């Protein structure tokens, strides 16, 4: 994806409102501390969003860490953190002349963009993709109330704080956040689709984890399960080497690109999602689109993803006994899983995003 794109042909026109007199193409700046080549759900959501906005004819400019000097994030070296980026962020935004600004993350670039927008008197929107207070609490034991207070201060001036689910909406309301707007995520059902079971040559059944290999993902809860067959962990992160040493019977692999990742999803028998803190869990939708059922704890993220299931047509099992959930999920219908994932339309996601944007005064 390029920094700024002005498509030669306009595929469609969607603006800040559905009313006819407001429909127009926009110059949209998206500021994010999470961007390629980072392999995580935030990057996947933002990439898909940008691709579809560009296809609709909007002009996109992404302010990301690769334009700045960076240092490795403490305890997670795969994530680069921009340093001294304030003047550069200001210059990039001023040069682009945005008609709307969306700040996607609460990292150094997000704070720099926030300061510049407030200085300029520009309204902006933000998103809450990751439970950073929970993650930092697990790493540092700093008080949750203090950590949520910092994040709440970041989002306080936002015209709309986009959150991925009703559960996150309620949680942030409890912590005193305002201007919250529910913004669901979508799944690319052309990339993630049933492709057979040949990508893995391991004893079956195959129980799969996909995601960042970090403490907040609760991966040992998956690897400790008393299950026959093979446990496979797809992903990278700071806990990977330690988990590989501690669980030699499990298989640890890396997916290089969406095509390979899609084949790994399809080759599994069950996706096991052990996280207790995810705001949504896009990998669950990607597994379902691949015809693979989900097993998870009955917590906010999985409950939100599976909330549209009709009675008598399950596509996953939620249980405090995660091993039982995984075993009971195995016989669920791949066709039902695929059909369920197709309900999460990216068209709806993009329309919501555009409706929430706040126009910058020209």
mmCIF file of C-alpha atoms in Angstrom:
data_model
loop_
_atom_site.group_PDB
_atom_site.id
_atom_site.type_symbol
_atom_site.label_atom_id
_atom_site.label_comp_id
_atom_site.label_asym_id
_atom_site.label_seq_id
_atom_site.Cartn_x
_atom_site.Cartn_y
_atom_site.Cartn_z
ATOM 1 C CA UNK A 1 0.000 0.000 0.000
ATOM 2 C CA UNK A 2 1.323 3.405 -0.933
ATOM 3 C CA UNK A 3 1.391 6.407 1.338
ATOM 4 C CA UNK A 4 -1.150 8.392 -0.652
ATOM 5 C CA UNK A 5 -3.260 6.996 -3.452
ATOM 6 C CA UNK A 6 -5.495 8.816 -5.903
ATOM 7 C CA UNK A 7 -7.112 6.037 -7.969
ATOM 8 C CA UNK A 8 -7.413 6.597 -11.700
ATOM 9 C CA UNK A 9 -10.996 5.396 -11.677
ATOM 10 C CA UNK A 10 -13.643 5.888 -9.047
ATOM 11 C CA UNK A 11 -15.296 2.590 -8.200
ATOM 12 C CA UNK A 12 -17.844 4.063 -5.816
ATOM 13 C CA UNK A 13 -18.479 7.121 -3.731
ATOM 14 C CA UNK A 14 -19.128 6.942 -0.016
ATOM 15 C CA UNK A 15 -18.860 9.972 2.245
ATOM 16 C CA UNK A 16 -19.480 11.097 5.782
ATOM 17 C CA UNK A 17 -23.225 10.626 5.560
ATOM 18 C CA UNK A 18 -25.748 8.590 3.625
ATOM 19 C CA UNK A 19 -27.670 11.712 2.639
ATOM 20 C CA UNK A 20 -27.340 12.563 -1.041
ATOM 21 C CA UNK A 21 -25.944 16.059 -0.503
ATOM 22 C CA UNK A 22 -23.064 14.770 1.635
ATOM 23 C CA UNK A 23 -21.820 11.931 -0.584
ATOM 24 C CA UNK A 24 -18.301 12.730 -1.737
ATOM 25 C CA UNK A 25 -14.812 11.336 -1.847
ATOM 26 C CA UNK A 26 -12.459 12.171 0.997
ATOM 27 C CA UNK A 27 -8.796 12.692 1.758
ATOM 28 C CA UNK A 28 -8.361 10.489 4.826
ATOM 29 C CA UNK A 29 -5.250 10.344 7.007
ATOM 30 C CA UNK A 30 -4.851 7.199 9.102
ATOM 31 C CA UNK A 31 -2.208 7.289 11.828
ATOM 32 C CA UNK A 32 -1.089 3.927 13.204
ATOM 33 C CA UNK A 33 1.790 2.546 15.242
ATOM 34 C CA UNK A 34 0.859 -0.934 13.960
ATOM 35 C CA UNK A 35 1.664 -1.463 10.295
ATOM 36 C CA UNK A 36 3.431 -3.808 7.907
ATOM 37 C CA UNK A 37 5.417 -5.991 8.347
ATOM 38 C CA UNK A 38 3.939 -6.517 11.835
ATOM 39 C CA UNK A 39 1.838 -9.706 11.798
ATOM 40 C CA UNK A 40 -1.182 -8.906 13.955
ATOM 41 C CA UNK A 41 -4.914 -8.385 13.817
ATOM 42 C CA UNK A 42 -4.757 -4.593 13.964
ATOM 43 C CA UNK A 43 -2.608 -4.494 10.833
ATOM 44 C CA UNK A 44 -4.967 -6.912 9.090
ATOM 45 C CA UNK A 45 -8.021 -4.799 9.917
ATOM 46 C CA UNK A 46 -6.380 -1.529 8.865
ATOM 47 C CA UNK A 47 -4.954 -3.010 5.647
ATOM 48 C CA UNK A 48 -8.345 -4.365 4.607
ATOM 49 C CA UNK A 49 -10.019 -1.068 5.496
ATOM 50 C CA UNK A 50 -7.497 0.958 3.471
ATOM 51 C CA UNK A 51 -7.757 -1.317 0.445
ATOM 52 C CA UNK A 52 -11.526 -0.950 0.357
ATOM 53 C CA UNK A 53 -11.485 2.797 0.928
ATOM 54 C CA UNK A 54 -9.026 3.205 -1.947
ATOM 55 C CA UNK A 55 -11.132 0.957 -4.168
ATOM 56 C CA UNK A 56 -14.088 3.261 -3.465
ATOM 57 C CA UNK A 57 -12.070 6.240 -4.696
ATOM 58 C CA UNK A 58 -10.999 7.851 -1.424
ATOM 59 C CA UNK A 59 -7.459 9.209 -1.119
ATOM 60 C CA UNK A 60 -5.571 7.549 1.754
ATOM 61 C CA UNK A 61 -2.423 8.617 3.556
ATOM 62 C CA UNK A 62 -1.028 6.259 6.195
ATOM 63 C CA UNK A 63 1.316 7.668 8.839
ATOM 64 C CA UNK A 64 3.233 4.604 10.071
ATOM 65 C CA UNK A 65 6.501 3.767 11.868
ATOM 66 C CA UNK A 66 8.461 3.043 8.692
ATOM 67 C CA UNK A 67 8.709 6.803 8.005
ATOM 68 C CA UNK A 68 10.532 7.475 11.268
ATOM 69 C CA UNK A 69 13.455 6.438 13.389
ATOM 70 C CA UNK A 70 12.339 3.556 15.598
ATOM 71 C CA UNK A 71 13.462 1.462 18.534
ATOM 72 C CA UNK A 72 12.251 -2.062 19.418
ATOM 73 C CA UNK A 73 9.342 -2.135 21.830
ATOM 74 C CA UNK A 74 10.523 -3.345 25.274
ATOM 75 C CA UNK A 75 9.547 -7.020 25.785
ATOM 76 C CA UNK A 76 8.269 -7.217 22.170
ATOM 77 C CA UNK A 77 11.147 -6.447 19.817
ATOM 78 C CA UNK A 78 9.144 -7.220 16.654
ATOM 79 C CA UNK A 79 7.137 -4.017 17.166
ATOM 80 C CA UNK A 80 9.031 -0.819 16.232
ATOM 81 C CA UNK A 81 8.229 2.319 18.189
ATOM 82 C CA UNK A 82 8.779 5.692 16.523
ATOM 83 C CA UNK A 83 10.868 8.142 18.523
ATOM 84 C CA UNK A 84 11.011 11.917 18.145
ATOM 85 C CA UNK A 85 8.267 11.704 15.538
ATOM 86 C CA UNK A 86 6.196 14.723 16.575
ATOM 87 C CA UNK A 87 7.561 17.238 14.024
ATOM 88 C CA UNK A 88 7.522 14.642 11.239
ATOM 89 C CA UNK A 89 3.923 13.645 11.936
ATOM 90 C CA UNK A 90 2.913 17.329 11.883
ATOM 91 C CA UNK A 91 4.690 17.912 8.573
ATOM 92 C CA UNK A 92 3.144 14.844 6.938
ATOM 93 C CA UNK A 93 -0.374 15.701 8.049
ATOM 94 C CA UNK A 94 -0.074 19.364 7.017
ATOM 95 C CA UNK A 95 1.326 18.398 3.612
ATOM 96 C CA UNK A 96 -1.471 15.904 3.005
ATOM 97 C CA UNK A 97 -4.243 18.380 3.955
ATOM 98 C CA UNK A 98 -6.674 15.746 5.260
ATOM 99 C CA UNK A 99 -10.425 16.111 5.226
ATOM 100 C CA UNK A 100 -10.641 13.528 8.019
ATOM 101 C CA UNK A 101 -8.093 12.113 10.477
ATOM 102 C CA UNK A 102 -8.346 8.711 12.127
ATOM 103 C CA UNK A 103 -5.868 7.750 14.872
ATOM 104 C CA UNK A 104 -5.853 3.971 15.093
ATOM 105 C CA UNK A 105 -3.439 3.305 17.970
ATOM 106 C CA UNK A 106 -2.367 4.787 21.292
ATOM 107 C CA UNK A 107 1.386 4.575 20.580
ATOM 108 C CA UNK A 108 3.952 7.332 19.947
ATOM 109 C CA UNK A 109 2.560 8.199 16.510
ATOM 110 C CA UNK A 110 -0.968 8.250 17.873
ATOM 111 C CA UNK A 111 -0.026 10.666 20.649
ATOM 112 C CA UNK A 112 1.889 12.871 18.188
ATOM 113 C CA UNK A 113 -1.078 13.029 15.810
ATOM 114 C CA UNK A 114 -3.434 13.733 18.706
ATOM 115 C CA UNK A 115 -1.305 16.707 19.809
ATOM 116 C CA UNK A 116 -1.130 18.097 16.284
ATOM 117 C CA UNK A 117 -4.883 17.778 15.699
ATOM 118 C CA UNK A 118 -5.643 19.543 18.968
ATOM 119 C CA UNK A 119 -3.147 22.274 18.114
ATOM 120 C CA UNK A 120 -4.737 22.755 14.695
ATOM 121 C CA UNK A 121 -8.280 22.548 15.990
ATOM 122 C CA UNK A 122 -8.944 19.505 13.809
ATOM 123 C CA UNK A 123 -11.521 16.971 14.994
ATOM 124 C CA UNK A 124 -10.412 13.366 14.747
ATOM 125 C CA UNK A 125 -11.594 9.839 15.458
ATOM 126 C CA UNK A 126 -9.791 7.048 17.289
ATOM 127 C CA UNK A 127 -10.088 3.284 17.674
ATOM 128 C CA UNK A 128 -9.637 0.899 20.582
ATOM 129 C CA UNK A 129 -8.194 -2.262 19.026
ATOM 130 C CA UNK A 130 -6.121 -3.699 21.867
ATOM 131 C CA UNK A 131 -6.559 -3.967 25.617
ATOM 132 C CA UNK A 132 -3.254 -2.281 26.364
ATOM 133 C CA UNK A 133 -4.178 -1.715 30.029
ATOM 134 C CA UNK A 134 -4.662 -5.468 30.481
ATOM 135 C CA UNK A 135 -1.471 -6.291 28.583
ATOM 136 C CA UNK A 136 0.651 -3.782 30.484
ATOM 137 C CA UNK A 137 -0.878 -4.860 33.791
ATOM 138 C CA UNK A 138 0.114 -8.464 33.055
ATOM 139 C CA UNK A 139 3.678 -7.377 32.227
ATOM 140 C CA UNK A 140 4.256 -4.730 34.889
ATOM 141 C CA UNK A 141 1.541 -5.203 37.570
ATOM 142 C CA UNK A 142 0.816 -1.470 37.406
ATOM 143 C CA UNK A 143 -2.712 -0.701 38.677
ATOM 144 C CA UNK A 144 -5.414 -1.221 36.055
ATOM 145 C CA UNK A 145 -7.216 1.943 37.133
ATOM 146 C CA UNK A 146 -4.108 4.022 36.417
ATOM 147 C CA UNK A 147 -3.496 2.331 33.044
ATOM 148 C CA UNK A 148 -7.111 2.769 31.949
ATOM 149 C CA UNK A 149 -6.886 6.384 33.047
ATOM 150 C CA UNK A 150 -3.983 7.028 30.670
ATOM 151 C CA UNK A 151 -5.788 5.390 27.755
ATOM 152 C CA UNK A 152 -9.030 7.224 28.613
ATOM 153 C CA UNK A 153 -7.134 10.535 28.508
ATOM 154 C CA UNK A 154 -5.797 9.652 25.060
ATOM 155 C CA UNK A 155 -9.286 9.043 23.655
ATOM 156 C CA UNK A 156 -11.116 11.816 25.534
ATOM 157 C CA UNK A 157 -10.929 14.467 22.727
ATOM 158 C CA UNK A 158 -11.948 11.970 20.027
ATOM 159 C CA UNK A 159 -15.165 12.691 18.138
ATOM 160 C CA UNK A 160 -15.833 8.946 17.998
ATOM 161 C CA UNK A 161 -13.955 6.122 19.726
ATOM 162 C CA UNK A 162 -14.527 3.069 17.511
ATOM 163 C CA UNK A 163 -14.703 -0.198 19.452
ATOM 164 C CA UNK A 164 -15.033 -3.657 17.890
ATOM 165 C CA UNK A 165 -17.815 -5.160 19.988
ATOM 166 C CA UNK A 166 -20.634 -4.568 22.429
ATOM 167 C CA UNK A 167 -18.638 -6.132 25.270
ATOM 168 C CA UNK A 168 -15.756 -3.698 24.770
ATOM 169 C CA UNK A 169 -18.298 -0.858 24.566
ATOM 170 C CA UNK A 170 -19.670 -1.852 27.984
ATOM 171 C CA UNK A 171 -16.207 -2.350 29.486
ATOM 172 C CA UNK A 172 -14.955 1.066 28.410
ATOM 173 C CA UNK A 173 -18.193 2.685 29.571
ATOM 174 C CA UNK A 174 -17.476 1.171 32.986
ATOM 175 C CA UNK A 175 -14.018 2.784 32.921
ATOM 176 C CA UNK A 176 -15.477 6.214 32.137
ATOM 177 C CA UNK A 177 -14.836 6.477 28.383
ATOM 178 C CA UNK A 178 -17.181 8.649 26.302
ATOM 179 C CA UNK A 179 -18.072 9.089 22.608
ATOM 180 C CA UNK A 180 -17.936 5.317 22.048
ATOM 181 C CA UNK A 181 -19.190 3.878 18.750
ATOM 182 C CA UNK A 182 -19.468 0.184 17.987
ATOM 183 C CA UNK A 183 -17.508 -0.721 14.853
ATOM 184 C CA UNK A 184 -17.478 -4.387 13.942
ATOM 185 C CA UNK A 185 -14.691 -6.060 11.967
ATOM 186 C CA UNK A 186 -15.007 -7.991 8.728
ATOM 187 C CA UNK A 187 -13.314 -10.979 7.143
ATOM 188 C CA UNK A 188 -12.045 -11.420 3.579
ATOM 189 C CA UNK A 189 -13.880 -14.548 2.502
ATOM 190 C CA UNK A 190 -12.024 -14.668 -0.820
ATOM 191 C CA UNK A 191 -8.666 -15.073 0.898
ATOM 192 C CA UNK A 192 -9.902 -17.210 3.784
ATOM 193 C CA UNK A 193 -11.843 -20.140 2.373
ATOM 194 C CA UNK A 194 -11.931 -23.964 2.596
ATOM 195 C CA UNK A 195 -8.922 -25.403 0.739
ATOM 196 C CA UNK A 196 -8.617 -28.957 2.016
ATOM 197 C CA UNK A 197 -6.478 -30.402 4.776
ATOM 198 C CA UNK A 198 -3.133 -30.955 3.054
ATOM 199 C CA UNK A 199 -1.081 -28.035 4.434
ATOM 200 C CA UNK A 200 -0.205 -29.965 7.614
ATOM 201 C CA UNK A 201 1.161 -33.508 7.671
ATOM 202 C CA UNK A 202 0.661 -34.033 11.396
ATOM 203 C CA UNK A 203 -1.370 -36.644 13.321
ATOM 204 C CA UNK A 204 -5.013 -35.652 13.539
ATOM 205 C CA UNK A 205 -7.059 -34.089 14.907
ATOM 206 C CA UNK A 206 -5.183 -30.809 14.502
ATOM 207 C CA UNK A 207 -5.942 -28.090 17.049
ATOM 208 C CA UNK A 208 -4.731 -24.697 15.874
ATOM 209 C CA UNK A 209 -3.751 -21.434 17.527
ATOM 210 C CA UNK A 210 -3.098 -18.405 15.311
ATOM 211 C CA UNK A 211 -1.887 -15.064 16.610
ATOM 212 C CA UNK A 212 0.862 -13.132 18.335
ATOM 213 C CA UNK A 213 2.844 -15.351 20.691
ATOM 214 C CA UNK A 214 2.631 -13.033 23.685
ATOM 215 C CA UNK A 215 1.671 -13.338 27.312
ATOM 216 C CA UNK A 216 -1.757 -11.764 26.842
ATOM 217 C CA UNK A 217 -2.832 -14.523 24.427
ATOM 218 C CA UNK A 218 -2.830 -17.131 27.230
ATOM 219 C CA UNK A 219 -1.266 -19.750 24.940
ATOM 220 C CA UNK A 220 -0.170 -22.155 27.731
ATOM 221 C CA UNK A 221 -3.867 -22.675 28.491
ATOM 222 C CA UNK A 222 -4.099 -24.168 24.983
ATOM 223 C CA UNK A 223 -0.829 -26.109 25.028
ATOM 224 C CA UNK A 224 -1.609 -27.672 28.422
ATOM 225 C CA UNK A 225 -4.901 -29.193 27.212
ATOM 226 C CA UNK A 226 -5.118 -33.011 27.379
ATOM 227 C CA UNK A 227 -5.991 -33.540 23.693
ATOM 228 C CA UNK A 228 -5.122 -36.301 21.267
ATOM 229 C CA UNK A 229 -3.645 -35.415 17.894
ATOM 230 C CA UNK A 230 -1.452 -32.329 17.330
ATOM 231 C CA UNK A 231 -1.396 -28.810 18.694
ATOM 232 C CA UNK A 232 -0.103 -26.237 16.188
ATOM 233 C CA UNK A 233 0.876 -22.644 17.011
ATOM 234 C CA UNK A 234 1.063 -20.282 14.030
ATOM 235 C CA UNK A 235 2.664 -16.944 14.815
ATOM 236 C CA UNK A 236 5.663 -15.084 16.162
ATOM 237 C CA UNK A 237 6.310 -13.077 19.280
ATOM 238 C CA UNK A 238 8.444 -12.758 22.401
ATOM 239 C CA UNK A 239 7.120 -15.934 24.075
ATOM 240 C CA UNK A 240 7.735 -18.217 21.097
ATOM 241 C CA UNK A 241 11.196 -19.542 21.980
ATOM 242 C CA UNK A 242 10.271 -20.215 25.600
ATOM 243 C CA UNK A 243 7.082 -22.031 24.604
ATOM 244 C CA UNK A 244 8.929 -24.118 22.023
ATOM 245 C CA UNK A 245 11.335 -25.287 24.732
ATOM 246 C CA UNK A 246 8.573 -25.960 27.247
ATOM 247 C CA UNK A 247 6.207 -27.743 24.811
ATOM 248 C CA UNK A 248 8.401 -29.860 22.497
ATOM 249 C CA UNK A 249 5.434 -31.955 21.312
ATOM 250 C CA UNK A 250 3.642 -28.922 19.860
ATOM 251 C CA UNK A 251 4.361 -27.671 16.351
ATOM 252 C CA UNK A 252 5.381 -24.040 15.913
ATOM 253 C CA UNK A 253 5.205 -22.589 12.410
ATOM 254 C CA UNK A 254 5.287 -19.185 10.744
ATOM 255 C CA UNK A 255 2.900 -18.135 7.973
ATOM 256 C CA UNK A 256 4.546 -16.157 5.189
ATOM 257 C CA UNK A 257 1.717 -14.225 3.593
ATOM 258 C CA UNK A 258 -2.042 -14.545 3.506
ATOM 259 C CA UNK A 259 -2.090 -17.459 1.066
ATOM 260 C CA UNK A 260 -0.043 -19.669 3.380
ATOM 261 C CA UNK A 261 -1.950 -18.509 6.451
ATOM 262 C CA UNK A 262 -5.236 -19.309 4.731
ATOM 263 C CA UNK A 263 -4.023 -22.826 3.913
ATOM 264 C CA UNK A 264 -3.045 -23.347 7.563
ATOM 265 C CA UNK A 265 -6.491 -22.315 8.774
ATOM 266 C CA UNK A 266 -8.150 -24.661 6.297
ATOM 267 C CA UNK A 267 -5.929 -27.597 7.285
ATOM 268 C CA UNK A 268 -6.963 -27.473 10.952
ATOM 269 C CA UNK A 269 -9.825 -29.339 12.572
ATOM 270 C CA UNK A 270 -10.521 -26.776 15.320
ATOM 271 C CA UNK A 271 -9.254 -23.276 16.059
ATOM 272 C CA UNK A 272 -8.612 -22.967 19.788
ATOM 273 C CA UNK A 273 -8.778 -19.378 21.025
ATOM 274 C CA UNK A 274 -7.491 -19.258 24.620
ATOM 275 C CA UNK A 275 -7.270 -15.486 25.063
ATOM 276 C CA UNK A 276 -9.201 -13.924 27.904
ATOM 277 C CA UNK A 277 -8.534 -10.294 26.957
ATOM 278 C CA UNK A 278 -8.913 -9.819 23.174
ATOM 279 C CA UNK A 279 -11.230 -7.026 22.108
ATOM 280 C CA UNK A 280 -12.572 -9.092 19.196
ATOM 281 C CA UNK A 281 -10.442 -11.911 17.812
ATOM 282 C CA UNK A 282 -10.350 -11.612 14.010
ATOM 283 C CA UNK A 283 -8.676 -15.020 13.709
ATOM 284 C CA UNK A 284 -11.944 -16.642 14.779
ATOM 285 C CA UNK A 285 -13.696 -15.171 11.739
ATOM 286 C CA UNK A 286 -10.803 -16.210 9.490
ATOM 287 C CA UNK A 287 -11.041 -19.781 10.781
ATOM 288 C CA UNK A 288 -14.817 -19.873 10.322
ATOM 289 C CA UNK A 289 -14.460 -18.539 6.774
ATOM 290 C CA UNK A 290 -12.060 -21.443 6.181
ATOM 291 C CA UNK A 291 -14.711 -23.918 7.356
ATOM 292 C CA UNK A 292 -13.069 -24.522 10.745
ATOM 293 C CA UNK A 293 -15.062 -24.356 14.009
ATOM 294 C CA UNK A 294 -13.911 -22.438 17.099
ATOM 295 C CA UNK A 295 -13.335 -23.455 20.712
ATOM 296 C CA UNK A 296 -12.867 -20.710 23.291
ATOM 297 C CA UNK A 297 -13.541 -19.603 26.812
ATOM 298 C CA UNK A 298 -16.942 -17.907 27.367
ATOM 299 C CA UNK A 299 -15.483 -14.395 27.558
ATOM 300 C CA UNK A 300 -16.135 -11.115 25.779
ATOM 301 C CA UNK A 301 -14.250 -11.539 22.474
ATOM 302 C CA UNK A 302 -15.524 -15.025 21.559
ATOM 303 C CA UNK A 303 -19.044 -14.231 22.766
ATOM 304 C CA UNK A 304 -19.140 -11.169 20.515
ATOM 305 C CA UNK A 305 -17.816 -13.005 17.457
ATOM 306 C CA UNK A 306 -20.287 -15.864 17.875
ATOM 307 C CA UNK A 307 -23.254 -13.701 18.916
ATOM 308 C CA UNK A 308 -25.028 -14.034 15.554
ATOM 309 C CA UNK A 309 -25.289 -17.837 15.714
ATOM 310 C CA UNK A 310 -28.802 -19.157 15.257
ATOM 311 C CA UNK A 311 -30.073 -21.799 17.702
ATOM 312 C CA UNK A 312 -29.418 -25.297 16.394
ATOM 313 C CA UNK A 313 -26.675 -24.116 14.035
ATOM 314 C CA UNK A 314 -23.516 -23.814 16.161
ATOM 315 C CA UNK A 315 -20.144 -22.950 14.650
ATOM 316 C CA UNK A 316 -18.164 -22.966 17.882
ATOM 317 C CA UNK A 317 -18.217 -24.047 21.511
ATOM 318 C CA UNK A 318 -17.590 -21.765 24.484
ATOM 319 C CA UNK A 319 -16.769 -23.489 27.764
ATOM 320 C CA UNK A 320 -14.652 -22.904 30.859
ATOM 321 C CA UNK A 321 -13.371 -26.428 30.157
ATOM 322 C CA UNK A 322 -11.422 -25.554 27.010
ATOM 323 C CA UNK A 323 -10.495 -29.182 26.249
ATOM 324 C CA UNK A 324 -14.175 -30.138 26.293
ATOM 325 C CA UNK A 325 -14.964 -27.189 24.035
ATOM 326 C CA UNK A 326 -12.293 -28.274 21.533
ATOM 327 C CA UNK A 327 -13.528 -31.878 21.428
ATOM 328 C CA UNK A 328 -17.176 -30.839 21.049
ATOM 329 C CA UNK A 329 -16.325 -28.324 18.318
ATOM 330 C CA UNK A 330 -14.662 -30.898 16.055
ATOM 331 C CA UNK A 331 -17.819 -32.387 14.484
ATOM 332 C CA UNK A 332 -19.469 -29.024 13.747
ATOM 333 C CA UNK A 333 -20.377 -28.365 10.133
ATOM 334 C CA UNK A 334 -17.685 -26.706 7.955
ATOM 335 C CA UNK A 335 -20.447 -25.429 5.664
ATOM 336 C CA UNK A 336 -22.218 -23.764 8.602
ATOM 337 C CA UNK A 337 -18.925 -22.162 9.697
ATOM 338 C CA UNK A 338 -18.359 -20.742 6.227
ATOM 339 C CA UNK A 339 -21.926 -19.444 5.912
ATOM 340 C CA UNK A 340 -21.671 -17.755 9.304
ATOM 341 C CA UNK A 341 -18.447 -15.931 8.428
ATOM 342 C CA UNK A 342 -20.035 -14.584 5.256
ATOM 343 C CA UNK A 343 -22.374 -12.468 7.424
ATOM 344 C CA UNK A 344 -19.457 -10.224 8.442
ATOM 345 C CA UNK A 345 -19.447 -7.948 5.417
ATOM 346 C CA UNK A 346 -16.564 -5.532 4.842
ATOM 347 C CA UNK A 347 -18.997 -3.236 3.033
ATOM 348 C CA UNK A 348 -20.788 -2.686 6.341
ATOM 349 C CA UNK A 349 -17.487 -2.136 8.163
ATOM 350 C CA UNK A 350 -16.381 0.529 5.673
ATOM 351 C CA UNK A 351 -19.759 2.293 5.730
ATOM 352 C CA UNK A 352 -19.690 2.479 9.527
ATOM 353 C CA UNK A 353 -16.143 3.834 9.495
ATOM 354 C CA UNK A 354 -17.037 6.592 7.034
ATOM 355 C CA UNK A 355 -20.166 7.523 8.959
ATOM 356 C CA UNK A 356 -18.136 7.985 12.151
ATOM 357 C CA UNK A 357 -15.429 10.200 10.629
ATOM 358 C CA UNK A 358 -15.361 13.858 11.666
ATOM 359 C CA UNK A 359 -14.763 16.370 8.838
ATOM 360 C CA UNK A 360 -11.762 18.664 9.206
ATOM 361 C CA UNK A 361 -12.771 22.301 8.561
ATOM 362 C CA UNK A 362 -11.341 23.476 5.243
#
